[in-house]
Protein backbone atom coordinates (compact mmCIF):
# COMPACT_ATOMS: atom_id res chain seq x y z
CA UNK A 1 -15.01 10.16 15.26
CA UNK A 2 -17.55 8.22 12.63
CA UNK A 3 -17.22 4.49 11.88
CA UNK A 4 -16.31 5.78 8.13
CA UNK A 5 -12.99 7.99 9.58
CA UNK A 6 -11.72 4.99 11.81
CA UNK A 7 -11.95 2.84 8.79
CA UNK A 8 -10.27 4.82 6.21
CA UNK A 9 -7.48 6.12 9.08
CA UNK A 10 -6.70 2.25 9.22
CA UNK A 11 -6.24 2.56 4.97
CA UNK A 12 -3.77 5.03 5.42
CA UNK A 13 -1.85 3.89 8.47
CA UNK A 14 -0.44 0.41 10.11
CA UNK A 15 -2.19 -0.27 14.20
CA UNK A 16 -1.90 3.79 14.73
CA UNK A 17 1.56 4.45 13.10
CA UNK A 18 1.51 6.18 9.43
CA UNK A 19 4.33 6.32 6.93
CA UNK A 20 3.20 8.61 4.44
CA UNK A 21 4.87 10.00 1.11
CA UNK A 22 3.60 13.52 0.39
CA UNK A 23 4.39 13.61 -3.68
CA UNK A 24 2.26 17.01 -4.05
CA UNK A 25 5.77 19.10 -4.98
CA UNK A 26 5.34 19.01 -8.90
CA UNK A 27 2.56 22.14 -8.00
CA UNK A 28 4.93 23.68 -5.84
CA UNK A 29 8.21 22.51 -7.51
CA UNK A 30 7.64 21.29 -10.79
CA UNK A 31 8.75 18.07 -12.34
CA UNK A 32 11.85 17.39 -10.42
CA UNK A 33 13.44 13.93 -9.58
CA UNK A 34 11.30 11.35 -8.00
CA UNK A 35 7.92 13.14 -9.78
CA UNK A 36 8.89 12.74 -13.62
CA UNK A 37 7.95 9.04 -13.60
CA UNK A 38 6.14 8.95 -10.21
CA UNK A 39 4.25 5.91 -11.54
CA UNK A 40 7.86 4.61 -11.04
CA UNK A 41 8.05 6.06 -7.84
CA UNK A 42 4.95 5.10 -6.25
CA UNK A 43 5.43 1.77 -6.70
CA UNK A 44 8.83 1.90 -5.12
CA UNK A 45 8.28 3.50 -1.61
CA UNK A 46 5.14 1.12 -1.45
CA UNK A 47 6.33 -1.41 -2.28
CA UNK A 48 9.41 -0.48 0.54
CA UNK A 49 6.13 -0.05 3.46
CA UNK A 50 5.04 3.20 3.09
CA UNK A 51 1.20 3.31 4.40
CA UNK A 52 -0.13 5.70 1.98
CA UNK A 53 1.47 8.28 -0.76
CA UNK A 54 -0.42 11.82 -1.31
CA UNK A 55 -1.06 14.29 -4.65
CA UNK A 56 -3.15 16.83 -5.61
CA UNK A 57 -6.03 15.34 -7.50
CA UNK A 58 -5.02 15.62 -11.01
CA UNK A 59 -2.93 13.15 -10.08
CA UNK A 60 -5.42 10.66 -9.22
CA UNK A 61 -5.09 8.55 -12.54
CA UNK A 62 -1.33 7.90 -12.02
CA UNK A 63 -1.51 6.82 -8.30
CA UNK A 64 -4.04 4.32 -8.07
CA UNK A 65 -2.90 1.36 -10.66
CA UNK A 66 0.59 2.37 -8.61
CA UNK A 67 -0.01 1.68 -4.44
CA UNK A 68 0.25 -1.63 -4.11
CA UNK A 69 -3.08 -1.86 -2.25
CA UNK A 70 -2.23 1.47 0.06
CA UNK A 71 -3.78 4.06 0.89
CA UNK A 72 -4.37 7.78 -0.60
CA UNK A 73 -4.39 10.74 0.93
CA UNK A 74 -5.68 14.38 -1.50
CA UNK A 75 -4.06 17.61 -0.73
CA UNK A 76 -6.49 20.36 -0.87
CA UNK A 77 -4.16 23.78 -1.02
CA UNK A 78 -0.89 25.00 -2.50
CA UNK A 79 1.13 27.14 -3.85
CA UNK A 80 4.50 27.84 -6.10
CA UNK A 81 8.13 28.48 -5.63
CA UNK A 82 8.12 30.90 -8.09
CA UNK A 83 5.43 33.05 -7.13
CA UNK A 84 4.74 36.03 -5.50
CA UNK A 85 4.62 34.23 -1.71
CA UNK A 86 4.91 30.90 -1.11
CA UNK A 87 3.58 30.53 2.09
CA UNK A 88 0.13 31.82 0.44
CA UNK A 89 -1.79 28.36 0.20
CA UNK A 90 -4.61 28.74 -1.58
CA UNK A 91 -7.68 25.71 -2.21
CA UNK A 92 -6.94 24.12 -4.95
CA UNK A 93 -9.66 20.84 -4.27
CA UNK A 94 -12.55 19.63 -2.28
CA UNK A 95 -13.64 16.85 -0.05
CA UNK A 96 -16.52 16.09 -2.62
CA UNK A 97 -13.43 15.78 -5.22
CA UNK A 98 -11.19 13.50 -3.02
CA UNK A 99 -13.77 11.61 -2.87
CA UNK A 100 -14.20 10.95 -6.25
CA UNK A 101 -10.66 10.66 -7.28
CA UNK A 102 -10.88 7.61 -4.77
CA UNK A 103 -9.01 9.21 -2.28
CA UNK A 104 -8.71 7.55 1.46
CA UNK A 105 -8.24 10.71 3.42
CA UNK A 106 -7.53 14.48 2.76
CA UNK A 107 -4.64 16.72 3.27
CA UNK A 108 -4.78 20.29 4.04
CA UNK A 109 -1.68 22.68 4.74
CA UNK A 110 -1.74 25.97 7.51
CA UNK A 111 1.46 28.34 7.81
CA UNK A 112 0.64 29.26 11.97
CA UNK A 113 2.23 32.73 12.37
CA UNK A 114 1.97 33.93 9.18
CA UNK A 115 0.42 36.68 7.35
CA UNK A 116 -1.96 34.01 5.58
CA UNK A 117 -2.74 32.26 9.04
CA UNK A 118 -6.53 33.68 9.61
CA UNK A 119 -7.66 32.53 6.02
CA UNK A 120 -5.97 29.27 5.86
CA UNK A 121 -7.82 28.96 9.55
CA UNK A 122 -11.02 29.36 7.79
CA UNK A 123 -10.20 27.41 4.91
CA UNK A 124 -8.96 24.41 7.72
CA UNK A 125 -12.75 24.66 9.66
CA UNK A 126 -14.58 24.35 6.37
CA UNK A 127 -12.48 21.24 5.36
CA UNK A 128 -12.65 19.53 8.40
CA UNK A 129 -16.36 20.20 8.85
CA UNK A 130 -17.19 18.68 5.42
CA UNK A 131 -14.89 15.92 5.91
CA UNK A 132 -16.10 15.19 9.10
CA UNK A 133 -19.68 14.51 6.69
CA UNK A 134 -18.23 12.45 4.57
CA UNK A 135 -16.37 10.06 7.31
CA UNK A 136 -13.14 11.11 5.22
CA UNK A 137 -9.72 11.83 7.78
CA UNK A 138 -8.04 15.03 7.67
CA UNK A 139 -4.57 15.19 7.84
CA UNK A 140 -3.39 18.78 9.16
CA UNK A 141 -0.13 19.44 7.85
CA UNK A 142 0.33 22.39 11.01
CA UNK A 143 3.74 24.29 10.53
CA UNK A 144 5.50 27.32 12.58
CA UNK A 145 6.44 29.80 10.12
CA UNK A 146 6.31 33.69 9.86
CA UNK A 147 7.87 36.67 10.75
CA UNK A 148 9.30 36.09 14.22
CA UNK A 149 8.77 32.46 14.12
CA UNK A 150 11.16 29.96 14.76
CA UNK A 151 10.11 26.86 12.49
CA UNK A 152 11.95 24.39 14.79
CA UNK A 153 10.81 26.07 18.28
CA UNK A 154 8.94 23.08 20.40
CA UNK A 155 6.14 25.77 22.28
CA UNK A 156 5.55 26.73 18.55
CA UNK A 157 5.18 23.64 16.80
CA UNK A 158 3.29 22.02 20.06
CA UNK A 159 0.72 25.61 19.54
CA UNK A 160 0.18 24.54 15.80
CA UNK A 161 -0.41 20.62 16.12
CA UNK A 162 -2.92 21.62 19.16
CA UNK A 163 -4.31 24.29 16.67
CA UNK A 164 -4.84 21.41 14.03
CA UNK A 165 -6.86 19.44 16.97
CA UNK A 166 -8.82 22.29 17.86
CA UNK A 167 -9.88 22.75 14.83
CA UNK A 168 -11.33 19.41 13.84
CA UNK A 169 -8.25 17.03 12.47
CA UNK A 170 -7.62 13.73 13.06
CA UNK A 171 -4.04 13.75 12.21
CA UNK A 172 -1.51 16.43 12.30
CA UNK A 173 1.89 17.02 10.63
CA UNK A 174 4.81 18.86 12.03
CA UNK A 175 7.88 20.46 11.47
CA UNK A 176 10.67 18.60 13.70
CA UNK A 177 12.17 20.26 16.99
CA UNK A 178 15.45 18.72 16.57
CA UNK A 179 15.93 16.06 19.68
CA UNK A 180 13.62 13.62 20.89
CA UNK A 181 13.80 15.10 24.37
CA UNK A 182 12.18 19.03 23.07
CA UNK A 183 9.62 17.05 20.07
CA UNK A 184 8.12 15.16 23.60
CA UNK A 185 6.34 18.87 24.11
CA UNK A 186 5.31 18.97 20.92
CA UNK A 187 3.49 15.18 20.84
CA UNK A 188 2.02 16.13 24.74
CA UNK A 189 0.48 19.25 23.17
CA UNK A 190 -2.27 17.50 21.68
CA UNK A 191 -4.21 14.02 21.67
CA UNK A 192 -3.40 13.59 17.50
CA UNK A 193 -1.22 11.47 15.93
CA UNK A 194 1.57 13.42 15.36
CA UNK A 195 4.14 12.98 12.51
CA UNK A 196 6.78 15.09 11.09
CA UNK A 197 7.87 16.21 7.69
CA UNK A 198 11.32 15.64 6.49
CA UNK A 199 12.28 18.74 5.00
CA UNK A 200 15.24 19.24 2.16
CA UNK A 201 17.23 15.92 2.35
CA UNK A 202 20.10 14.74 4.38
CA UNK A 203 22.13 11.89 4.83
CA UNK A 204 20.59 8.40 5.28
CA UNK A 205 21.51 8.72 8.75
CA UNK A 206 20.23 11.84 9.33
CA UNK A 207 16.67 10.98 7.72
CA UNK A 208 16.62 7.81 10.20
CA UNK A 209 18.22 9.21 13.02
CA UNK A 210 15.06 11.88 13.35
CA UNK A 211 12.66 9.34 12.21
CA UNK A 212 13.81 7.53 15.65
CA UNK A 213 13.92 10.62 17.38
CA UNK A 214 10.34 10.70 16.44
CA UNK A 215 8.81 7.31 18.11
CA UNK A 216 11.27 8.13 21.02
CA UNK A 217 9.28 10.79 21.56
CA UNK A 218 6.08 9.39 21.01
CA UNK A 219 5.20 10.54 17.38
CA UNK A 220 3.22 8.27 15.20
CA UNK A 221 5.10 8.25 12.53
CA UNK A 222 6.08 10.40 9.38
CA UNK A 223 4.95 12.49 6.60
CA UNK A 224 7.72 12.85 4.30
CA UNK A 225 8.45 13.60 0.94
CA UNK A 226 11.92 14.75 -0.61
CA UNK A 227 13.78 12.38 1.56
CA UNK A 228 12.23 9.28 0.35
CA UNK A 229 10.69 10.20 -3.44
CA UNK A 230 13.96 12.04 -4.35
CA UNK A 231 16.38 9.13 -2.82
CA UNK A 232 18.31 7.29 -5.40
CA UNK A 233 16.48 4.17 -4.41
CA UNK A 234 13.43 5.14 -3.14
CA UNK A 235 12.08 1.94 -1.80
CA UNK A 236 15.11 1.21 -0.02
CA UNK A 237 14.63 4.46 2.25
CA UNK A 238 11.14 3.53 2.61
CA UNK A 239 11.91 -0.15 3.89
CA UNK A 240 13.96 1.77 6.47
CA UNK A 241 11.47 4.27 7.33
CA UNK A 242 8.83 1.81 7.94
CA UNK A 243 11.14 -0.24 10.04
CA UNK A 244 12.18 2.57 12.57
CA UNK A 245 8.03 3.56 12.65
CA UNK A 246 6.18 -0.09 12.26
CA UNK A 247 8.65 -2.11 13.57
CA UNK A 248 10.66 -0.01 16.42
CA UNK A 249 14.15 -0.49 14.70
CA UNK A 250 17.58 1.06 15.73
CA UNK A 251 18.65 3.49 13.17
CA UNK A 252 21.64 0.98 12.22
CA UNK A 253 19.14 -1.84 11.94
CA UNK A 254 17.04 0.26 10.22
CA UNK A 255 19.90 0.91 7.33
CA UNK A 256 21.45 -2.78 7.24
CA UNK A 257 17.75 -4.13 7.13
CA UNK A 258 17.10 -2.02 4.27
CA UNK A 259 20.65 -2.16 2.22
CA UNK A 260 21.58 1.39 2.70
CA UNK A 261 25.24 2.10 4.08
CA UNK A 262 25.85 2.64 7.81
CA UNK A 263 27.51 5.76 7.27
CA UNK A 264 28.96 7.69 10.31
């Protein structure tokens, strides 16, 4: 690990934990809630203690007059919903790019146990080695998904975050096994940072409850991006977030702390 990678890792994190806001879903989504004004939106989860929000780089412009001094994180690959497959990334940036859309670290997405899994495996190597160059982090977004593949399975998930170390990342993303107790695996398979993604949104409760489940395993932290950008008050959910990750709340301390209701 260069100098250049521990310094930008500290840009995008807080002491070794990372609240991050992917906001990459208007190329996979479109313009839906939370991405319309993400100007707006940016600000908000922020300004609530998120570490670092993430785009593709035609974003860049919007995001930076936006963070609040955090940091940013470039996605590199993607894909639509209304496409022939989803689960087909392709590259849609560079490191050389990232760079000079001011980006703090890059972002790069691999479907393990898919049909797609040997060229996003490639496409992972090359980023990582030209990253690794630059002194710029990669962030290995590392999910369980194909035919056969259960996307919640703990031996799974802990074979794609090790994947995402053996191939040269310095962080990796995860789907979620469920409890705290089965996610341990999945943290113990490899010496990364792991966080998770949220996933479609649930209650506040819900969101917080696997945030904790999380740190009680021994995550790092979080990588999510419909449950706090499409929240009707994004910066609340954030504050709460942040408090279960940087500040080892409870999940009700997490949602008084933050004004959201302590729903059952």
């Amino acid at each position: 690990m260069t100098t250049g990678i521990d310094a930008r890792l500290e840009r995008i994190g807080t002491d070794g934990s990372y609240v991050i806001v992917p906001m990459d879903h208007g190329i996979t989504m479109g313009a839906v809630q939370g991405l319309k004004d993400i100007e707006s939106t940016i600000d908000g989860v922020t300004s609530g203690g998120a570490d670092a929000v993430l785009t593709q780089k035609g974003i860049a412009p919007r995001v930076h007059d936006n963070k609040n001094g955090r940091g940013y994180i470039v996605h590199l690959n993607g894909s639509t919903t209304i496409g022939p497959d989803e689960e087909d990334k392709r590259m849609t940036g560079t490191v050389e790019e990232a760079i000079r859309v001011g980006a703090d670290a890059v972002s790069f997405h691999i479907n393990v146990g898919s049909d797609h899994e040997p060229d996003q495996l490639t496409q992972l190597s090359e980023v990582t080695e030209t990253a690794e160059r630059f002194g710029m982090p990669v962030l290995a977004m590392a999910y369980a998904r194909g035919p056969g593949v259960d996307p919640e399975d703990p031996e799974a998930l802990g074979h794609a975050v090790r994947l995402a170390e053996e191939l040269g990342a310095d962080i990796v993303k995860t789907g979620y096994s469920g409890d705290a107790e089965s996610f341990q695996h999945v943290v113990e398979s490899t010496r990364l940072p792991v966080v998770i993604a949220g996933g479609s949104r649930g209650t506040d409760r819900q969101t917080i409850e696997m945030v904790r489940g999380v740190m009680d395993a021994g995550g790092a932290g979080i990588s999510m991006g419909r449950s706090i950008f499409q929240h009707e008050d994004p910066e609340a959910i954030a504050r709460a977030v942040a408090g279960v990750v940087h500040d080892d709340l409870s999940t009700d301390e997490a949602l008084a702390e933050s004004g959201l209701a302590l729903e059952i």
